[in-house]
Amino acid sequence: MKRLPIPDDVTGHEIDKDVRQELQSLPKTLAEDVAKNLVMVANLIDDEPEEAYAYSRIALRLASRVAAVREAAGFAAYATQRYTEALAEFRAARRMTGSVELWPVMADCERGLGRPERAMAMAGEPEVLKLDKAGQVEMRMVAAGARRDMGQIDAAIVTLQGPELASNSVQPWTARLRYAYADALLTAGREAEAREWFAKAIEADKDGLTDASDRLAQLDGVDFVDALDEEGEEREESGEPAAEAETVVKDDVDVADEDSSGVKPVEGDKD
């Protein structure tokens, strides 16, 4: 079996203790090998999803009967838009654990496969009631995305409304929920309300999970451009030394009419 390089500073002990406990069913050397590959998946999935996927396939070949490995393989496939594969891995992990926590991302895979009606059906099934608050919010964002897929923008807006959206309390999902709501409002042509909710998303987005600040700037008619791209060639031709990158502001820029929810690992929208 072809292996991929693993840095010396990756020990395998970085993974969650619950995952380490699952791996105890394997021989020690094998468990350590699988753990290291899972660490690489976690380290790479945001910035290098294809590389993360490659490591996940190795872990899967080594320990396909471990639920945590199937789940990691599912998320790596999901991150690379291999939705059929992701859905199969999530279903396998769910069969092994009996947990419903993967229900929202499974529904989002259905959206990725062009089956928003199936995602909507999943949003109404009993499993949703078993989700914790975070899972229910994720499910709501997926359902709203499915509504948008079907051209039901007003229904998508209503789907996102609720006590979690109205609350002033900031939770891990708050920024992404507000962002999805703002984006839906903008798609519906309700620009003033969209601006308000993009601003609220910024207030809650301490970790930069969304590009709400960029979207708000666009609504204000401001676009940030790297001047080096535009001026570098002219200066090279004239023999002048290249200047450091600077920011210029352009007014009257058209607002992007796109469906980008900023939702991750479960995207509310993929249009």
C-alpha positions as a printed NumPy array, in Angstrom:
array([[  0.   ,   0.   ,   0.   ],
       [  1.437,   3.363,  -1.019],
       [  1.832,   5.706,   1.937],
       [  2.121,   9.487,   1.978],
       [  4.817,  11.345,   3.913],
       [  3.979,  12.383,   7.459],
       [  6.011,  15.107,   9.195],
       [  8.109,  14.043,  12.155],
       [  6.215,  16.363,  14.497],
       [  2.927,  14.531,  13.822],
       [  2.637,  11.877,  16.523],
       [ -0.988,  10.817,  16.248],
       [ -1.666,  11.939,  19.805],
       [ -3.152,  15.182,  18.476],
       [ -6.477,  13.546,  17.683],
       [ -9.506,  13.697,  19.944],
       [ -9.466,  11.319,  22.892],
       [-12.714,   9.692,  21.77 ],
       [-11.116,   8.843,  18.426],
       [ -8.032,   7.484,  20.183],
       [-10.327,   5.284,  22.22 ],
       [-11.95 ,   3.93 ,  19.051],
       [ -8.531,   3.121,  17.632],
       [ -7.682,   1.006,  20.665],
       [ -9.492,  -1.855,  18.957],
       [ -6.575,  -1.996,  16.5  ],
       [ -3.052,  -3.35 ,  17.036],
       [ -0.88 ,  -0.625,  18.564],
       [  1.346,   0.017,  15.534],
       [ -1.632,   0.092,  13.183],
       [ -3.554,   2.401,  15.509],
       [ -0.641,   4.844,  15.557],
       [ -0.397,   4.784,  11.776],
       [ -4.111,   5.427,  11.347],
       [ -4.014,   8.205,  13.947],
       [ -1.227,  10.014,  12.118],
       [ -3.144,   9.886,   8.853],
       [ -6.25 ,  11.227,  10.581],
       [ -4.188,  14.104,  11.998],
       [ -3.031,  14.918,   8.467],
       [ -6.654,  14.924,   7.285],
       [ -7.593,  17.38 ,  10.014],
       [ -4.571,  19.59 ,   9.339],
       [ -5.118,  19.802,   5.579],
       [ -8.866,  19.692,   5.035],
       [ -9.451,  23.458,   5.111],
       [ -6.564,  24.637,   2.918],
       [ -5.548,  21.521,   0.95 ],
       [ -8.692,  19.369,   0.713],
       [ -7.372,  17.151,  -2.082],
       [ -4.325,  16.241,  -0.005],
       [ -6.566,  15.641,   3.002],
       [ -8.659,  13.332,   0.851],
       [ -5.575,  11.333,  -0.125],
       [ -4.619,  10.803,   3.522],
       [ -8.198,   9.846,   4.358],
       [ -8.122,   7.098,   1.748],
       [ -5.025,   5.617,   3.362],
       [ -6.674,   5.666,   6.786],
       [ -9.759,   4.074,   5.247],
       [ -7.769,   1.249,   3.709],
       [ -6.061,   0.627,   7.045],
       [ -9.135,   0.715,   9.285],
       [-12.427,   0.758,   7.416],
       [-14.28 ,  -0.748,  10.377],
       [-13.582,   2.222,  12.638],
       [-16.443,   4.74 ,  12.633],
       [-14.157,   7.755,  13.169],
       [-12.178,   6.769,  10.083],
       [-15.343,   6.487,   7.971],
       [-16.472,   9.888,   9.24 ],
       [-13.111,  11.508,   8.447],
       [-13.179,   9.968,   4.982],
       [-16.683,  11.352,   4.543],
       [-15.683,  14.885,   5.437],
       [-12.62 ,  14.729,   3.188],
       [-14.797,  13.56 ,   0.283],
       [-17.36 ,  16.252,   1.123],
       [-14.655,  18.944,   1.112],
       [-13.652,  17.89 ,  -2.402],
       [-17.276,  17.749,  -3.616],
       [-17.29 ,  13.972,  -3.985],
       [-20.817,  13.887,  -2.636],
       [-21.751,  10.328,  -3.555],
       [-18.671,   9.029,  -1.801],
       [-19.16 ,  11.341,   1.177],
       [-22.758,  10.243,   1.631],
       [-21.747,   6.576,   1.563],
       [-19.095,   7.147,   4.24 ],
       [-21.431,   9.16 ,   6.457],
       [-24.083,   6.477,   6.192],
       [-21.516,   3.84 ,   7.142],
       [-20.387,   5.847,  10.165],
       [-23.993,   6.338,  11.225],
       [-24.713,   2.611,  10.999],
       [-21.698,   1.923,  13.199],
       [-22.492,   4.482,  15.887],
       [-26.256,   4.947,  15.705],
       [-25.65 ,   8.695,  16.083],
       [-27.71 ,  11.283,  14.192],
       [-25.116,  14.058,  14.368],
       [-24.154,  13.596,  10.703],
       [-27.754,  14.059,   9.53 ],
       [-27.338,  17.705,   8.388],
       [-24.204,  17.06 ,   6.348],
       [-25.82 ,  13.966,   4.835],
       [-28.733,  16.164,   3.758],
       [-26.298,  18.677,   2.306],
       [-24.71 ,  15.873,   0.272],
       [-28.152,  15.302,  -1.226],
       [-28.144,  18.946,  -2.26 ],
       [-24.697,  18.533,  -3.75 ],
       [-26.03 ,  15.628,  -5.802],
       [-28.812,  17.82 ,  -7.176],
       [-31.532,  16.365,  -4.977],
       [-32.806,  19.313,  -2.896],
       [-36.192,  17.657,  -2.509],
       [-34.509,  14.793,  -0.665],
       [-32.684,  17.256,   1.577],
       [-36.004,  18.91 ,   2.401],
       [-37.541,  15.531,   3.209],
       [-34.664,  14.798,   5.575],
       [-35.27 ,  18.143,   7.302],
       [-38.717,  16.894,   8.302],
       [-37.742,  13.455,   9.545],
       [-37.652,  12.392,  13.236],
       [-33.838,  12.337,  13.328],
       [-33.818,  16.146,  13.377],
       [-35.528,  16.177,  16.776],
       [-32.645,  14.14 ,  18.175],
       [-30.025,  16.681,  17.099],
       [-28.502,  19.069,  19.595],
       [-29.034,  22.808,  19.137],
       [-26.015,  23.207,  16.871],
       [-27.188,  20.335,  14.696],
       [-30.674,  21.771,  14.412],
       [-29.296,  25.118,  13.305],
       [-27.115,  23.378,  10.719],
       [-30.16 ,  21.48 ,   9.495],
       [-32.083,  24.722,   9.15 ],
       [-29.322,  26.232,   7.017],
       [-29.234,  23.137,   4.81 ],
       [-33.023,  23.244,   4.427],
       [-32.855,  26.928,   3.5  ],
       [-30.219,  26.114,   0.91 ],
       [-32.465,  23.41 ,  -0.506],
       [-35.303,  25.923,  -0.771],
       [-32.991,  28.218,  -2.701],
       [-31.973,  25.362,  -4.981],
       [-35.651,  24.986,  -5.843],
       [-36.062,  28.725,  -6.481],
       [-38.068,  29.284,  -3.294],
       [-36.147,  32.27 ,  -1.943],
       [-38.95 ,  33.624,   0.251],
       [-39.394,  30.209,   1.843],
       [-35.626,  30.054,   2.4  ],
       [-35.753,  33.349,   4.285],
       [-38.575,  32.114,   6.504],
       [-36.728,  28.845,   7.139],
       [-33.746,  30.746,   8.565],
       [-35.874,  32.82 ,  10.913],
       [-36.22 ,  31.66 ,  14.489],
       [-35.105,  32.292,  18.056],
       [-31.461,  31.471,  17.255],
       [-31.38 ,  34.186,  14.577],
       [-33.109,  36.746,  16.79 ],
       [-30.98 ,  36.029,  19.857],
       [-28.269,  38.497,  20.881],
       [-26.283,  35.614,  22.339],
       [-23.288,  34.655,  20.194],
       [-22.91 ,  30.924,  19.644],
       [-20.537,  28.997,  17.329],
       [-23.181,  29.007,  14.614],
       [-24.332,  32.63 ,  14.983],
       [-22.086,  34.252,  12.37 ],
       [-22.876,  31.687,   9.7  ],
       [-26.615,  31.764,  10.402],
       [-26.709,  35.558,  10.158],
       [-24.6  ,  35.424,   7.012],
       [-26.91 ,  32.9  ,   5.347],
       [-29.893,  35.071,   6.253],
       [-28.24 ,  38.218,   4.881],
       [-27.329,  36.45 ,   1.652],
       [-30.876,  35.18 ,   1.21 ],
       [-32.252,  38.684,   1.791],
       [-29.873,  40.086,  -0.792],
       [-30.936,  37.484,  -3.342],
       [-34.545,  38.503,  -2.687],
       [-33.636,  42.133,  -3.448],
       [-34.001,  43.293,   0.158],
       [-30.686,  45.126,   0.148],
       [-31.166,  47.349,   3.206],
       [-32.057,  44.375,   5.388],
       [-29.217,  42.357,   3.902],
       [-26.75 ,  45.084,   4.806],
       [-28.012,  45.087,   8.392],
       [-27.583,  41.327,   8.732],
       [-24.154,  41.242,   7.105],
       [-23.122,  43.794,   9.733],
       [-24.584,  41.587,  12.465],
       [-22.688,  38.623,  11.036],
       [-19.452,  40.599,  11.265],
       [-20.14 ,  41.351,  14.938],
       [-20.38 ,  37.624,  15.684],
       [-17.619,  36.463,  13.335],
       [-14.558,  36.698,  15.569],
       [-12.786,  33.813,  13.797],
       [-13.306,  34.954,  10.208],
       [-15.594,  32.076,   9.261],
       [-17.388,  34.148,   6.622],
       [-16.548,  36.904,   4.15 ],
       [-19.295,  39.122,   5.559],
       [-16.981,  42.151,   5.73 ],
       [-16.243,  41.854,   2.003],
       [-19.922,  41.468,   1.166],
       [-20.781,  44.539,   3.243],
       [-18.053,  46.529,   1.507],
       [-19.523,  45.546,  -1.851],
       [-22.932,  46.769,  -0.741],
       [-21.29 ,  50.074,   0.184],
       [-19.802,  50.298,  -3.303],
       [-16.247,  49.621,  -2.182],
       [-13.891,  47.089,  -3.722],
       [-10.328,  46.428,  -2.593],
       [ -7.856,  45.766,  -5.369],
       [ -4.181,  44.892,  -5.198],
       [ -2.558,  47.776,  -7.077],
       [  0.525,  45.676,  -7.768],
       [ -1.415,  43.624, -10.302],
       [ -2.337,  46.709, -12.306],
       [  0.84 ,  48.762, -11.964],
       [  3.526,  46.11 , -11.837],
       [  3.698,  45.506, -15.566],
       [  3.878,  49.216, -16.38 ],
       [  6.754,  49.729, -13.957],
       [  8.586,  46.692, -15.257],
       [  8.328,  48.041, -18.799],
       [  9.616,  51.454, -17.727],
       [ 12.473,  49.919, -15.761],
       [ 11.199,  51.246, -12.436],
       [ 11.475,  48.994,  -9.389],
       [  8.286,  47.224,  -8.418],
       [  6.391,  48.941,  -5.611],
       [  4.985,  47.167,  -2.616],
       [  1.354,  46.114,  -2.865],
       [ -1.075,  48.827,  -1.877],
       [ -4.824,  49.011,  -1.629],
       [ -6.947,  51.21 ,  -3.848],
       [-10.64 ,  51.832,  -3.534],
       [-13.039,  51.707,  -6.433],
       [-16.53 ,  53.109,  -6.114],
       [-19.789,  52.137,  -7.784],
       [-18.988,  48.446,  -7.966],
       [-21.922,  46.171,  -8.742],
       [-22.992,  44.059,  -5.806],
       [-22.279,  40.392,  -6.407],
       [-25.499,  38.493,  -6.952],
       [-24.337,  35.132,  -5.721],
       [-25.509,  32.467,  -3.324],
       [-22.534,  32.102,  -0.982],
       [-23.647,  31.119,   2.496],
       [-20.204,  30.839,   4.042],
       [-21.373,  27.734,   5.853],
       [-18.671,  25.012,   6.8  ],
       [-18.337,  21.895,   7.178],
       [-22.122,  22.029,   6.231],
       [-22.691,  24.644,   3.576],
       [-26.11 ,  26.163,   3.45 ],
       [-25.567,  26.95 ,  -0.223],
       [-23.328,  25.793,  -3.038],
       [-24.698,  27.678,  -5.98 ]])
